[in-house]
Coordinates of C-alpha atoms in Angstrom, one line a residue:
M1 CA -59.8 74.2 -42.7
D2 CA -62.0 74.2 -39.6
K3 CA -63.8 77.4 -38.5
L4 CA -65.6 78.5 -35.4
V5 CA -69.1 80.0 -35.7
I6 CA -70.2 82.0 -32.6
Q7 CA -73.5 83.7 -31.9
G8 CA -72.8 86.3 -29.4
G9 CA -75.0 87.4 -26.5
S10 CA -75.0 84.4 -24.1
P11 CA -73.8 84.8 -20.5
L12 CA -71.6 82.0 -19.2
N13 CA -72.6 79.8 -16.2
G14 CA -71.4 76.5 -14.9
E15 CA -68.2 74.5 -14.2
I16 CA -65.4 73.2 -16.4
S17 CA -62.0 71.7 -15.7
V18 CA -58.7 73.3 -16.8
S19 CA -56.3 71.1 -18.7
G20 CA -52.6 70.5 -18.2
A21 CA -50.3 73.3 -19.3
K22 CA -48.9 73.0 -22.8
N23 CA -45.9 75.1 -21.9
A24 CA -45.1 72.8 -19.0
A25 CA -45.8 69.6 -20.8
L26 CA -43.6 70.3 -23.8
P27 CA -40.2 70.6 -21.9
I28 CA -41.3 67.7 -19.5
L29 CA -41.8 65.4 -22.5
C30 CA -38.2 66.3 -23.6
A31 CA -37.0 65.5 -20.1
A32 CA -37.7 61.8 -20.9
L33 CA -34.6 61.9 -23.1
L34 CA -32.4 62.3 -20.0
T35 CA -33.0 58.7 -18.7
D36 CA -33.4 55.2 -19.8
G37 CA -36.1 54.6 -17.2
P38 CA -39.8 55.3 -18.0
L39 CA -41.2 58.7 -17.3
V40 CA -44.9 58.5 -16.6
L41 CA -46.8 61.7 -16.9
G42 CA -50.4 62.7 -16.0
N43 CA -52.6 65.7 -16.9
V44 CA -51.1 65.9 -20.4
P45 CA -53.3 68.0 -22.7
E46 CA -54.4 66.7 -26.1
L47 CA -53.1 69.5 -28.3
H48 CA -51.5 69.8 -31.7
D49 CA -48.2 71.0 -30.2
I50 CA -48.1 67.9 -27.9
A51 CA -48.8 65.6 -30.9
T52 CA -45.9 67.3 -32.8
M53 CA -43.5 66.8 -29.9
R54 CA -44.6 63.2 -29.5
K55 CA -43.9 62.6 -33.2
L56 CA -40.5 64.1 -32.9
L57 CA -39.6 62.0 -29.8
A58 CA -40.9 58.9 -31.5
H59 CA -38.7 59.7 -34.5
M60 CA -35.7 59.5 -32.1
G61 CA -36.7 56.2 -30.7
V62 CA -38.8 57.1 -27.6
K63 CA -41.5 54.6 -27.0
I64 CA -44.7 56.4 -26.0
E65 CA -47.8 54.7 -24.7
A66 CA -51.1 55.9 -23.1
A67 CA -51.1 55.7 -19.4
G68 CA -54.6 56.1 -18.0
E69 CA -56.7 59.2 -18.7
A70 CA -54.7 62.1 -20.0
G71 CA -51.5 60.2 -19.2
L72 CA -48.4 59.1 -21.2
S73 CA -45.5 56.7 -20.5
L74 CA -42.3 57.6 -22.2
D75 CA -39.4 55.2 -22.5
A76 CA -36.1 56.6 -24.0
S77 CA -34.0 53.5 -23.4
D78 CA -33.5 52.8 -27.1
I79 CA -32.7 56.1 -28.8
H80 CA -31.4 55.5 -32.3
T81 CA -30.9 59.1 -33.6
C82 CA -30.0 62.4 -31.9
E83 CA -31.2 64.4 -34.9
A84 CA -34.3 66.6 -34.9
P85 CA -34.9 67.2 -38.7
Y86 CA -36.2 70.5 -40.1
D87 CA -39.5 69.0 -41.4
M88 CA -40.4 68.1 -37.8
V89 CA -39.0 71.2 -36.1
K90 CA -40.3 73.9 -38.4
T91 CA -43.9 73.9 -37.1
M92 CA -43.0 74.3 -33.4
R93 CA -40.2 76.3 -31.9
A94 CA -40.4 74.3 -28.6
S95 CA -38.6 71.5 -30.5
I96 CA -35.3 73.2 -29.6
L97 CA -35.9 71.8 -26.1
V98 CA -34.5 68.4 -27.2
L99 CA -31.0 70.0 -27.7
G100 CA -30.0 70.1 -24.0
P101 CA -31.1 66.6 -23.0
L102 CA -29.6 65.0 -26.1
L103 CA -26.3 66.7 -25.6
A104 CA -26.2 65.9 -21.9
R105 CA -27.0 62.2 -22.1
F106 CA -25.5 61.2 -25.5
G107 CA -22.7 63.7 -26.0
H108 CA -24.0 64.9 -29.4
A109 CA -27.1 66.4 -31.0
R110 CA -28.1 67.7 -34.4
V111 CA -31.1 69.9 -34.2
S112 CA -32.6 72.1 -36.9
L113 CA -32.9 75.8 -36.2
P114 CA -36.5 76.6 -35.5
G115 CA -38.5 78.4 -38.2
G116 CA -40.0 81.8 -37.9
C117 CA -42.6 82.9 -35.4
A118 CA -45.6 85.1 -36.1
I119 CA -45.5 87.0 -32.8
G120 CA -41.8 88.0 -33.0
S121 CA -38.2 87.0 -32.9
R122 CA -37.3 84.3 -30.4
P123 CA -33.6 83.6 -31.0
V124 CA -31.8 80.5 -29.7
D125 CA -28.4 82.2 -29.2
L126 CA -28.8 82.1 -25.4
H127 CA -29.3 78.3 -25.5
I128 CA -26.1 78.0 -27.5
K129 CA -24.0 80.4 -25.4
G130 CA -25.1 78.6 -22.3
L131 CA -24.2 75.1 -23.6
Q132 CA -20.9 76.5 -24.9
A133 CA -20.1 77.8 -21.4
M134 CA -20.7 74.3 -20.2
G135 CA -18.0 73.0 -22.6
A136 CA -20.0 72.1 -25.7
E137 CA -18.6 72.5 -29.1
I138 CA -21.3 74.0 -31.3
H139 CA -21.4 74.9 -35.0
I140 CA -24.3 76.0 -37.1
E141 CA -24.2 74.4 -40.6
H142 CA -26.8 74.2 -43.3
G143 CA -29.5 75.3 -40.9
Y144 CA -28.7 72.8 -38.2
I145 CA -27.2 73.2 -34.7
E146 CA -24.3 70.6 -34.5
A147 CA -23.4 70.1 -30.9
K148 CA -20.8 67.8 -29.3
A149 CA -19.5 67.4 -25.7
A150 CA -17.7 64.4 -24.3
K151 CA -19.0 65.6 -20.9
L152 CA -20.7 68.8 -20.1
K153 CA -19.2 70.8 -17.2
G154 CA -20.9 72.9 -14.6
A155 CA -20.6 76.7 -15.3
R156 CA -22.0 80.1 -14.3
V157 CA -24.4 81.1 -17.0
F158 CA -25.8 84.7 -17.1
M159 CA -28.7 85.2 -19.5
D160 CA -28.9 88.9 -20.5
I161 CA -32.5 88.4 -21.6
V162 CA -35.0 86.3 -19.6
T163 CA -35.8 83.3 -21.7
V164 CA -38.1 80.5 -20.6
T165 CA -37.1 77.8 -23.1
G166 CA -33.4 78.8 -22.7
T167 CA -33.7 78.4 -18.9
E168 CA -35.4 75.0 -19.4
N169 CA -32.9 73.7 -22.0
L170 CA -29.9 74.6 -19.8
M171 CA -31.5 73.3 -16.6
M172 CA -32.0 69.9 -18.3
A173 CA -28.5 69.9 -19.7
A174 CA -27.0 70.8 -16.3
A175 CA -28.8 68.0 -14.6
L176 CA -26.3 65.5 -16.1
A177 CA -23.3 67.8 -16.2
E178 CA -20.2 67.3 -14.1
G179 CA -20.2 69.8 -11.3
T180 CA -22.5 72.7 -10.4
T181 CA -24.2 75.1 -12.9
V182 CA -25.6 78.4 -11.8
L183 CA -28.2 80.0 -14.1
E184 CA -28.5 83.7 -13.4
N185 CA -31.4 85.9 -14.6
A186 CA -33.3 82.7 -15.0
A187 CA -37.0 82.6 -16.0
R188 CA -39.3 82.3 -13.0
E189 CA -42.5 81.0 -14.8
P190 CA -44.5 78.3 -13.1
E191 CA -43.8 76.0 -16.1
V192 CA -40.1 76.3 -15.3
V193 CA -40.8 75.3 -11.7
D194 CA -42.9 72.4 -12.9
L195 CA -40.1 71.1 -15.0
A196 CA -37.7 71.4 -12.1
E197 CA -40.1 69.5 -9.9
C198 CA -40.3 66.7 -12.5
L199 CA -36.5 66.6 -12.8
I200 CA -36.1 66.4 -9.0
K201 CA -38.4 63.4 -9.0
M202 CA -36.1 61.9 -11.6
G203 CA -33.1 62.3 -9.3
A204 CA -31.8 65.8 -10.3
K205 CA -30.4 68.2 -7.7
I206 CA -32.0 71.6 -8.4
E207 CA -32.4 74.6 -6.1
G208 CA -33.9 78.0 -6.7
A209 CA -36.5 77.2 -9.3
G210 CA -39.0 80.0 -9.3
T211 CA -36.3 82.6 -8.5
D212 CA -33.9 84.3 -10.9
V213 CA -31.0 82.2 -9.8
I214 CA -31.2 78.4 -10.3
T215 CA -28.5 76.1 -9.1
V216 CA -28.1 72.7 -10.6
T217 CA -25.6 70.1 -9.2
G218 CA -25.1 67.5 -11.8
V219 CA -25.6 63.8 -11.2
A220 CA -24.3 60.7 -13.0
S221 CA -27.7 59.6 -14.2
L222 CA -31.4 60.1 -13.7
H223 CA -34.0 57.4 -13.1
K224 CA -37.7 56.6 -13.7
A225 CA -40.3 58.9 -12.2
Q226 CA -44.0 59.8 -12.2
H227 CA -45.3 63.4 -12.5
D228 CA -48.5 65.3 -13.1
V229 CA -48.3 68.3 -15.4
V230 CA -49.3 71.6 -13.7
C231 CA -52.6 73.1 -14.7
D232 CA -52.6 75.6 -17.6
R233 CA -52.7 79.1 -16.0
I234 CA -53.2 80.8 -19.5
E235 CA -56.2 78.6 -20.3
A236 CA -57.7 79.4 -16.9
G237 CA -57.0 83.1 -17.4
T238 CA -58.7 83.0 -20.8
Y239 CA -61.9 81.5 -19.4
M240 CA -61.8 83.9 -16.4
V241 CA -61.8 86.9 -18.9
A242 CA -64.6 85.2 -20.8
A243 CA -66.7 85.0 -17.7
A244 CA -66.0 88.6 -16.7
M245 CA -66.9 89.9 -20.2
T246 CA -70.2 87.9 -20.7
G247 CA -71.4 87.9 -17.1
G248 CA -72.6 85.0 -15.1
K249 CA -70.8 82.7 -12.7
V250 CA -68.1 80.3 -13.8
K251 CA -66.2 77.8 -11.7
L252 CA -62.9 76.5 -13.0
N253 CA -61.7 73.2 -11.5
N254 CA -58.1 72.1 -11.5
A255 CA -57.0 75.8 -11.5
R256 CA -54.5 77.5 -9.2
A257 CA -55.0 81.1 -8.2
D258 CA -51.4 81.3 -6.9
L259 CA -50.2 81.1 -10.5
L260 CA -52.5 84.0 -11.6
D261 CA -51.9 86.8 -9.2
A262 CA -51.5 89.5 -11.9
V263 CA -54.5 88.3 -13.9
I264 CA -56.7 88.2 -10.8
D265 CA -55.7 91.7 -9.7
K266 CA -56.6 93.1 -13.1
L267 CA -59.9 91.3 -13.3
R268 CA -60.9 92.6 -9.9
E269 CA -59.9 96.1 -11.0
S270 CA -62.2 95.6 -14.0
G271 CA -65.1 94.9 -11.7
A272 CA -65.3 91.1 -11.6
Q273 CA -65.6 89.1 -8.4
I274 CA -63.0 86.4 -7.9
E275 CA -63.1 83.6 -5.3
Y276 CA -60.8 80.7 -5.0
D277 CA -59.5 77.7 -3.0
S278 CA -56.5 75.5 -3.5
H279 CA -57.9 73.7 -6.5
S280 CA -60.5 76.0 -8.1
I281 CA -61.3 79.6 -9.1
T282 CA -64.8 81.1 -9.4
V283 CA -65.5 84.3 -11.4
K284 CA -68.7 86.3 -11.0
S285 CA -69.6 89.3 -13.1
Q286 CA -72.5 91.3 -14.3
G287 CA -70.8 91.5 -17.7
V288 CA -71.4 93.8 -20.6
L289 CA -74.3 91.7 -22.0
Q290 CA -76.4 92.5 -18.9
Q291 CA -75.3 96.0 -18.1
R292 CA -73.4 98.6 -20.1
G293 CA -70.5 99.9 -18.0
A294 CA -70.3 96.8 -15.9
L295 CA -66.6 96.5 -16.7
K296 CA -64.0 99.1 -16.1
S297 CA -61.0 99.5 -18.5
V298 CA -57.7 98.3 -17.1
N299 CA -54.2 99.3 -18.2
I300 CA -51.9 96.4 -19.0
R301 CA -48.1 96.2 -19.3
T302 CA -46.6 92.8 -20.0
A303 CA -43.3 91.6 -18.4
P304 CA -41.7 88.3 -17.4
H305 CA -43.3 86.4 -14.5
P306 CA -44.4 87.3 -11.9
A307 CA -45.6 90.4 -13.7
F308 CA -48.5 90.4 -16.2
P309 CA -48.1 87.6 -18.7
T310 CA -47.7 88.4 -22.4
D311 CA -49.9 85.3 -23.1
M312 CA -52.9 87.2 -21.5
Q313 CA -52.4 90.5 -23.3
A314 CA -54.7 89.8 -26.2
Q315 CA -57.5 88.5 -24.0
F316 CA -57.5 91.7 -21.8
M317 CA -57.4 93.8 -25.0
A318 CA -60.7 92.1 -25.9
L319 CA -62.1 92.9 -22.5
N320 CA -61.0 96.6 -22.9
T321 CA -62.8 96.9 -26.2
V322 CA -66.2 96.8 -24.4
A323 CA -65.2 98.2 -21.0
D324 CA -66.0 101.7 -19.7
A325 CA -63.3 104.4 -20.5
V326 CA -59.9 104.2 -22.1
A327 CA -57.0 101.8 -21.4
T328 CA -53.4 101.4 -22.7
V329 CA -52.0 97.9 -23.4
T330 CA -48.2 97.9 -23.6
E331 CA -46.4 94.8 -24.9
T332 CA -42.7 94.5 -23.9
I333 CA -42.0 90.9 -24.7
F334 CA -42.8 90.3 -28.4
E335 CA -42.6 92.9 -31.1
N336 CA -45.4 91.6 -33.3
R337 CA -48.0 90.7 -30.8
F338 CA -50.7 93.2 -31.9
M339 CA -51.7 91.4 -35.0
H340 CA -55.2 90.7 -33.5
V341 CA -55.9 94.5 -33.5
Q342 CA -56.9 94.6 -37.2
E343 CA -59.2 91.7 -36.8
M344 CA -60.8 93.2 -33.6
Q345 CA -61.3 96.4 -35.6
R346 CA -63.4 94.3 -38.1
L347 CA -65.7 93.6 -35.1
G348 CA -66.0 97.4 -34.4
A349 CA -63.3 97.8 -31.7
N350 CA -61.8 101.2 -31.3
I351 CA -58.0 100.6 -31.0
E352 CA -55.0 102.7 -32.0
V353 CA -51.5 101.3 -32.0
E354 CA -48.5 103.5 -31.3
G355 CA -45.3 101.5 -31.3
N356 CA -45.6 98.8 -28.6
T357 CA -48.7 100.4 -27.0
A358 CA -52.3 100.0 -28.0
I359 CA -54.8 102.6 -26.9
V360 CA -58.2 101.0 -26.5
R361 CA -61.4 103.0 -26.1
G362 CA -64.3 101.0 -24.9
C363 CA -67.3 101.0 -27.3
E364 CA -71.0 100.4 -26.7
F365 CA -71.0 97.1 -28.6
L366 CA -69.1 94.9 -31.0
E367 CA -70.7 93.5 -34.2
G368 CA -70.2 90.0 -35.6
A369 CA -68.1 89.6 -38.7
T370 CA -65.7 87.1 -40.3
V371 CA -62.2 87.4 -38.9
M372 CA -59.0 85.4 -39.2
A373 CA -56.8 84.1 -36.4
T374 CA -53.1 85.0 -36.6
D375 CA -51.6 83.2 -33.6
L376 CA -52.6 81.2 -30.6
R377 CA -53.5 83.9 -28.1
A378 CA -54.9 86.2 -30.8
S379 CA -57.3 83.4 -31.7
A380 CA -58.5 83.3 -28.1
S381 CA -59.0 87.0 -28.0
L382 CA -61.2 86.9 -31.1
V383 CA -63.3 84.2 -29.4
L384 CA -63.8 86.4 -26.4
A385 CA -64.8 89.3 -28.5
A386 CA -67.2 87.2 -30.5
L387 CA -68.9 86.0 -27.3
V388 CA -70.2 89.6 -26.6
A389 CA -70.6 90.7 -30.2
R390 CA -74.0 91.2 -31.7
G391 CA -74.8 88.6 -34.3
E392 CA -72.6 85.9 -35.8
T393 CA -68.9 85.8 -35.9
V394 CA -66.9 83.4 -38.0
I395 CA -63.3 82.8 -37.0
E396 CA -61.1 81.2 -39.6
R397 CA -57.7 79.5 -39.3
I398 CA -58.5 78.1 -35.9
Y399 CA -55.7 75.6 -36.1
H400 CA -53.8 78.1 -34.0
L401 CA -56.3 77.5 -31.2
D402 CA -55.8 73.8 -31.4
R403 CA -52.1 74.3 -30.6
G404 CA -52.9 75.6 -27.1
Y405 CA -56.6 75.1 -26.0
E406 CA -58.0 71.6 -25.5
R407 CA -61.6 71.3 -26.7
L408 CA -62.2 75.0 -26.3
E409 CA -65.6 75.0 -28.2
E410 CA -66.8 72.1 -26.0
K411 CA -65.9 73.8 -22.8
L412 CA -67.4 77.1 -23.7
G413 CA -70.5 75.2 -24.9
Q414 CA -70.8 73.5 -21.5
L415 CA -70.9 77.0 -20.0
G416 CA -73.8 78.1 -22.4
A417 CA -71.9 79.7 -25.2
N418 CA -73.5 79.4 -28.7
I419 CA -70.3 78.1 -30.4
Q420 CA -69.7 75.4 -32.9
R421 CA -66.8 74.1 -35.0
V422 CA -67.5 73.9 -38.7
K423 CA -65.5 71.7 -41.1

């Protein structure tokens, strides 16, 4: 397996571009199943999860071709199976997003239940309940969701827990349902909005995306469209924290500050300077490499959008390990999202965990060591810690990083980090 070897101590300076959002691209790829016309996408990141989804869609009969730089053309006019087998679903929970489109367009679907997830339970019962409310007949047999519906009907669907993929699945299904569907307590994430914008370009009638009530008026069919995937706010946020920690001046192109309000507020609270326009964000900081006490500890509490994102929790914990004073980091979304704590402690971090809250006391410095990535965002937090640690840090099991960060070591290298991938 590949490893990252990082020599800490280099401030970051320069410009890089932020890639398209993985969490927006995955459902939008599945939206191609809703029409027999081609869906042409731009700004699609080259990531392991994207490759997995492409493989699954190709298995069903979707023809996928390159379309310019970072672009894909998807043609689902000749689907020959509505089954998503376990071998292809087990490595990526987002595969459940084919369920709604297949059921809406073809009237049936057989989708394997997703496998486990390291950061916590992510049940699909809300997906199933929502589709049942729309008239689907669903059974779970031998580890598969067996779904049938001659024609989905519009319905009022209340989700008692905010679910991003559940909102996306039901929104896609409702696009071809008969009548109007109202999704209450819907997820408000920018990736949900991006999917809605793509579906509207395909001919769907959707109102309220970005609020907690989404109304979808079903249409008879969708048509071909072209859409550019929104920039990845979590990738941008990760590099912003890196710049704040190490010091220097970093400009992120293809980044939107309006998607990162909570992150920007916390970085400013920590002492970093943030400037932005409509297409870029610039971070300036003295950083802990240049001045001890340059960063102030910040308390974090995760919650659904527009509050502080769970996908940035680990990165800010890394910042707090070298910041001045004590901070609490409270995780309310996933029950197992503190697995990076033990690895950070190997680098010398002073962290205590009490239930779903971590108490982080900033230390004078971290020391390089060999650590192991446990999930996608935990991997990123270890990279950030390694950038300011004394000496060499080796990060193992970085295949997690490749699921969500496009060419991370190359981008950090462009900014002056001493980082390399070792086979």
